[in-house]
PDB file of C-alpha atoms in Angstrom:
ATOM      1  CA  ALA A   1     101.981 112.297 -37.391  1.00  0.00           C
ATOM      2  CA  GLU A   2      99.496 112.846 -34.654  1.00  0.00           C
ATOM      3  CA  ARG A   3      99.699 110.577 -31.599  1.00  0.00           C
ATOM      4  CA  TYR A   4      96.909 109.072 -29.569  1.00  0.00           C
ATOM      5  CA  PRO A   5      96.724 110.227 -25.964  1.00  0.00           C
ATOM      6  CA  GLU A   6      98.150 107.790 -23.444  1.00  0.00           C
ATOM      7  CA  ARG A   7      95.639 105.835 -21.420  1.00  0.00           C
ATOM      8  CA  ALA A   8      95.651 106.315 -17.688  1.00  0.00           C
ATOM      9  CA  PRO A   9      96.589 103.135 -15.867  1.00  0.00           C
ATOM     10  CA  ALA A  10      93.607 101.056 -14.758  1.00  0.00           C
ATOM     11  CA  PRO A  11      92.947 101.120 -11.036  1.00  0.00           C
ATOM     12  CA  PRO A  12      94.048  97.944  -9.280  1.00  0.00           C
ATOM     13  CA  PRO A  13      91.400  95.311  -8.632  1.00  0.00           C
ATOM     14  CA  ARG A  14      89.636  95.670  -5.293  1.00  0.00           C
ATOM     15  CA  ARG A  15      89.324  92.491  -3.250  1.00  0.00           C
ATOM     16  CA  VAL A  16      85.943  92.254  -1.556  1.00  0.00           C
ATOM     17  CA  VAL A  17      84.698  89.631   0.891  1.00  0.00           C
ATOM     18  CA  MET A  18      80.936  89.248   1.120  1.00  0.00           C
ATOM     19  CA  ALA A  19      78.621  86.982   3.066  1.00  0.00           C
ATOM     20  CA  ALA A  20      75.188  85.821   1.954  1.00  0.00           C
ATOM     21  CA  CYS A  21      72.589  84.024   4.007  1.00  0.00           C
ATOM     22  CA  VAL A  22      70.213  81.332   2.826  1.00  0.00           C
ATOM     23  CA  VAL A  23      67.358  81.442   5.322  1.00  0.00           C
ATOM     24  CA  SER A  24      64.994  78.483   4.989  1.00  0.00           C
ATOM     25  CA  ARG A  25      61.592  77.894   6.544  1.00  0.00           C
ATOM     26  CA  ALA A  26      59.155  75.091   5.771  1.00  0.00           C
ATOM     27  CA  GLY A  27      60.943  74.089   2.555  1.00  0.00           C
ATOM     28  CA  ARG A  28      61.189  77.644   1.203  1.00  0.00           C
ATOM     29  CA  VAL A  29      64.085  80.093   1.160  1.00  0.00           C
ATOM     30  CA  LEU A  30      64.095  83.849   1.511  1.00  0.00           C
ATOM     31  CA  VAL A  31      65.075  86.022  -1.452  1.00  0.00           C
ATOM     32  CA  VAL A  32      64.913  89.793  -1.739  1.00  0.00           C
ATOM     33  CA  ARG A  33      64.841  92.169  -4.686  1.00  0.00           C
ATOM     34  CA  ALA A  34      67.432  94.917  -4.784  1.00  0.00           C
ATOM     35  CA  PRO A  35      65.776  98.301  -5.286  1.00  0.00           C
ATOM     36  CA  GLU A  36      66.421 100.260  -8.463  1.00  0.00           C
ATOM     37  CA  GLY A  37      69.554 102.327  -7.959  1.00  0.00           C
ATOM     38  CA  ALA A  38      71.088  99.877  -5.470  1.00  0.00           C
ATOM     39  CA  ARG A  39      74.889  99.653  -5.473  1.00  0.00           C
ATOM     40  CA  TRP A  40      74.825  95.919  -6.258  1.00  0.00           C
ATOM     41  CA  TRP A  41      72.448  94.176  -8.681  1.00  0.00           C
ATOM     42  CA  ALA A  42      69.682  96.772  -8.865  1.00  0.00           C
ATOM     43  CA  GLY A  43      66.298  95.238  -9.667  1.00  0.00           C
ATOM     44  CA  LEU A  44      67.509  91.625  -9.372  1.00  0.00           C
ATOM     45  CA  TRP A  45      66.483  88.958  -6.856  1.00  0.00           C
ATOM     46  CA  HIS A  46      69.234  87.700  -4.535  1.00  0.00           C
ATOM     47  CA  PHE A  47      69.874  86.112  -1.177  1.00  0.00           C
ATOM     48  CA  PRO A  48      70.393  88.693   1.579  1.00  0.00           C
ATOM     49  CA  PHE A  49      74.081  89.626   1.621  1.00  0.00           C
ATOM     50  CA  ALA A  50      76.520  92.139   3.034  1.00  0.00           C
ATOM     51  CA  GLU A  51      80.112  93.141   2.664  1.00  0.00           C
ATOM     52  CA  VAL A  52      82.318  91.782   5.449  1.00  0.00           C
ATOM     53  CA  GLU A  53      83.499  94.753   7.505  1.00  0.00           C
ATOM     54  CA  GLY A  54      87.084  95.147   8.753  1.00  0.00           C
ATOM     55  CA  THR A  55      88.111  92.160  10.859  1.00  0.00           C
ATOM     56  CA  GLU A  56      84.585  90.731  10.951  1.00  0.00           C
ATOM     57  CA  ALA A  57      84.306  87.015  10.133  1.00  0.00           C
ATOM     58  CA  PRO A  58      82.112  86.049   7.147  1.00  0.00           C
ATOM     59  CA  ALA A  59      79.865  84.018   9.496  1.00  0.00           C
ATOM     60  CA  ALA A  60      79.312  87.127  11.642  1.00  0.00           C
ATOM     61  CA  ALA A  61      78.453  89.229   8.571  1.00  0.00           C
ATOM     62  CA  ALA A  62      75.967  86.584   7.373  1.00  0.00           C
ATOM     63  CA  ALA A  63      74.359  86.406  10.834  1.00  0.00           C
ATOM     64  CA  ARG A  64      74.172  90.221  10.954  1.00  0.00           C
ATOM     65  CA  THR A  65      72.478  90.243   7.553  1.00  0.00           C
ATOM     66  CA  ALA A  66      70.013  87.483   8.452  1.00  0.00           C
ATOM     67  CA  ALA A  67      69.142  89.202  11.742  1.00  0.00           C
ATOM     68  CA  ALA A  68      68.570  92.534   9.984  1.00  0.00           C
ATOM     69  CA  GLU A  69      66.343  90.880   7.378  1.00  0.00           C
ATOM     70  CA  LEU A  70      64.298  88.906   9.930  1.00  0.00           C
ATOM     71  CA  GLY A  71      64.234  91.490  12.708  1.00  0.00           C
ATOM     72  CA  ARG A  72      65.694  89.059  15.266  1.00  0.00           C
ATOM     73  CA  ARG A  73      68.814  87.070  16.102  1.00  0.00           C
ATOM     74  CA  VAL A  74      69.362  83.811  14.280  1.00  0.00           C
ATOM     75  CA  PRO A  75      71.007  80.551  15.355  1.00  0.00           C
ATOM     76  CA  GLU A  76      74.526  79.840  14.124  1.00  0.00           C
ATOM     77  CA  GLY A  77      74.651  79.311  10.377  1.00  0.00           C
ATOM     78  CA  LEU A  78      76.152  76.364   8.553  1.00  0.00           C
ATOM     79  CA  PRO A  79      78.452  76.790   5.532  1.00  0.00           C
ATOM     80  CA  VAL A  80      76.650  76.151   2.228  1.00  0.00           C
ATOM     81  CA  MET A  81      79.316  77.091  -0.310  1.00  0.00           C
ATOM     82  CA  GLN A  82      81.912  79.667  -1.285  1.00  0.00           C
ATOM     83  CA  LEU A  83      82.146  81.381  -4.674  1.00  0.00           C
ATOM     84  CA  ARG A  84      84.688  83.643  -6.318  1.00  0.00           C
ATOM     85  CA  HIS A  85      83.598  86.020  -9.065  1.00  0.00           C
ATOM     86  CA  THR A  86      84.416  89.395 -10.557  1.00  0.00           C
ATOM     87  CA  VAL A  87      82.221  92.443 -11.067  1.00  0.00           C
ATOM     88  CA  THR A  88      84.029  95.149 -13.050  1.00  0.00           C
ATOM     89  CA  ARG A  89      87.204  95.677 -11.015  1.00  0.00           C
ATOM     90  CA  HIS A  90      85.936  93.977  -7.832  1.00  0.00           C
ATOM     91  CA  GLN A  91      87.293  90.489  -7.117  1.00  0.00           C
ATOM     92  CA  ILE A  92      84.650  89.057  -4.802  1.00  0.00           C
ATOM     93  CA  THR A  93      84.721  86.054  -2.503  1.00  0.00           C
ATOM     94  CA  LEU A  94      81.159  85.211  -1.465  1.00  0.00           C
ATOM     95  CA  HIS A  95      80.715  83.057   1.651  1.00  0.00           C
ATOM     96  CA  VAL A  96      77.228  81.531   1.809  1.00  0.00           C
ATOM     97  CA  LEU A  97      75.812  80.351   5.137  1.00  0.00           C
ATOM     98  CA  GLY A  98      72.517  78.604   5.749  1.00  0.00           C
ATOM     99  CA  TYR A  99      70.008  79.267   8.527  1.00  0.00           C
ATOM    100  CA  ARG A 100      67.003  77.054   9.197  1.00  0.00           C
ATOM    101  CA  LEU A 101      64.082  78.627  11.038  1.00  0.00           C
ATOM    102  CA  VAL A 102      62.119  76.308  13.269  1.00  0.00           C
ATOM    103  CA  PRO A 103      58.508  75.551  12.236  1.00  0.00           C
ATOM    104  CA  GLY A 104      56.198  78.305  13.397  1.00  0.00           C
ATOM    105  CA  ALA A 105      59.007  80.881  13.640  1.00  0.00           C
ATOM    106  CA  SER A 106      58.226  84.250  12.198  1.00  0.00           C
ATOM    107  CA  GLY A 107      59.910  85.002   8.902  1.00  0.00           C
ATOM    108  CA  GLY A 108      60.001  88.700   9.710  1.00  0.00           C
ATOM    109  CA  ALA A 109      57.613  91.451   8.701  1.00  0.00           C
ATOM    110  CA  ARG A 110      55.983  91.178   5.292  1.00  0.00           C
ATOM    111  CA  ARG A 111      57.289  93.735   2.883  1.00  0.00           C
ATOM    112  CA  CYS A 112      57.530  94.455  -0.793  1.00  0.00           C
ATOM    113  CA  GLY A 113      60.524  92.964  -2.604  1.00  0.00           C
ATOM    114  CA  ARG A 114      60.838  89.967  -0.287  1.00  0.00           C
ATOM    115  CA  VAL A 115      59.507  86.462  -0.958  1.00  0.00           C
ATOM    116  CA  TRP A 116      59.843  82.869   0.254  1.00  0.00           C
ATOM    117  CA  ARG A 117      60.307  80.379  -2.607  1.00  0.00           C
ATOM    118  CA  ARG A 118      60.948  76.655  -2.985  1.00  0.00           C
ATOM    119  CA  PRO A 119      64.462  75.962  -4.343  1.00  0.00           C
ATOM    120  CA  ALA A 120      63.092  74.843  -7.753  1.00  0.00           C
ATOM    121  CA  GLU A 121      61.134  78.118  -8.077  1.00  0.00           C
ATOM    122  CA  LEU A 122      64.274  80.216  -7.658  1.00  0.00           C
ATOM    123  CA  MET A 123      65.376  79.363 -11.204  1.00  0.00           C
ATOM    124  CA  LYS A 124      62.469  81.448 -12.565  1.00  0.00           C
ATOM    125  CA  LEU A 125      63.702  84.644 -10.899  1.00  0.00           C
ATOM    126  CA  ALA A 126      66.101  87.162 -12.451  1.00  0.00           C
ATOM    127  CA  MET A 127      69.211  86.750 -10.291  1.00  0.00           C
ATOM    128  CA  PRO A 128      72.842  87.812 -10.613  1.00  0.00           C
ATOM    129  CA  ALA A 129      75.096  84.926 -11.712  1.00  0.00           C
ATOM    130  CA  PRO A 130      76.698  84.161  -8.328  1.00  0.00           C
ATOM    131  CA  HIS A 131      73.319  84.039  -6.565  1.00  0.00           C
ATOM    132  CA  ARG A 132      71.943  81.893  -9.402  1.00  0.00           C
ATOM    133  CA  GLN A 133      74.801  79.445  -8.715  1.00  0.00           C
ATOM    134  CA  VAL A 134      73.684  79.300  -5.075  1.00  0.00           C
ATOM    135  CA  ALA A 135      70.059  78.790  -6.167  1.00  0.00           C
ATOM    136  CA  LEU A 136      71.122  75.981  -8.513  1.00  0.00           C
ATOM    137  CA  GLU A 137      73.041  74.282  -5.697  1.00  0.00           C
ATOM    138  CA  LEU A 138      69.997  74.536  -3.401  1.00  0.00           C
ATOM    139  CA  ALA A 139      67.762  73.086  -6.136  1.00  0.00           C
ATOM    140  CA  ARG A 140      70.237  70.215  -6.652  1.00  0.00           C
ATOM    141  CA  ARG A 141      70.268  69.454  -2.947  1.00  0.00           C
ATOM    142  CA  ALA A 142      66.467  69.471  -2.914  1.00  0.00           C
ATOM    143  CA  GLY A 143      66.414  67.070  -5.888  1.00  0.00           C
ATOM    144  CA  ALA A 144      64.694  69.667  -8.078  1.00  0.00           C
ATOM    145  CA  VAL A 145      67.367  69.641 -10.796  1.00  0.00           C
ATOM    146  CA  ALA A 146      69.511  66.942 -12.332  1.00  0.00           C
ATOM    147  CA  PRO A 147      73.270  67.083 -11.658  1.00  0.00           C
ATOM    148  CA  SER A 148      73.721  68.630 -15.132  1.00  0.00           C
ATOM    149  CA  GLY A 149      71.622  71.620 -14.054  1.00  0.00           C
ATOM    150  CA  ALA A 150      68.554  70.713 -16.138  1.00  0.00           C
ATOM    151  CA  ALA A 151      65.237  71.050 -14.327  1.00  0.00           C
ATOM    152  CA  ARG A 152      63.461  67.811 -13.524  1.00  0.00           C
ATOM    153  CA  ARG A 153      59.874  67.386 -14.616  1.00  0.00           C
ATOM    154  CA  ARG A 154      57.454  66.663 -11.836  1.00  0.00           C
TER     155      ARG A 154
END
């Protein structure tokens, strides 16, 4: 009887630490759209994020990402939440830090694929699941959704 070929062992899961930044200004938060062909979440809206490099702290990676997105340094961020999720063989820990821009502060250069939205409006955007969880938490904190996750009518 013929035998099936043996499967090669699956590569071990890769642990990845990422940091995302929730930049808020005048009641709106910054979200960006990943370009088609991007390594992570091509074509989807998300909060700016980066992989934590080497011995870098998640807070430093989030600040680096916020500064790159805004074109200037940002004040120290405050922890918003932490999520764990898996994408294929990547086991990801996502640290989310919040940054509040003072009224009148520039939100960076205008460019395609970058918008400022109220927390309740984020639920209308196509987002990857972990970033949608962050958006839902922001909407809850803003009182835009009920604790169950259902949108409130206004």
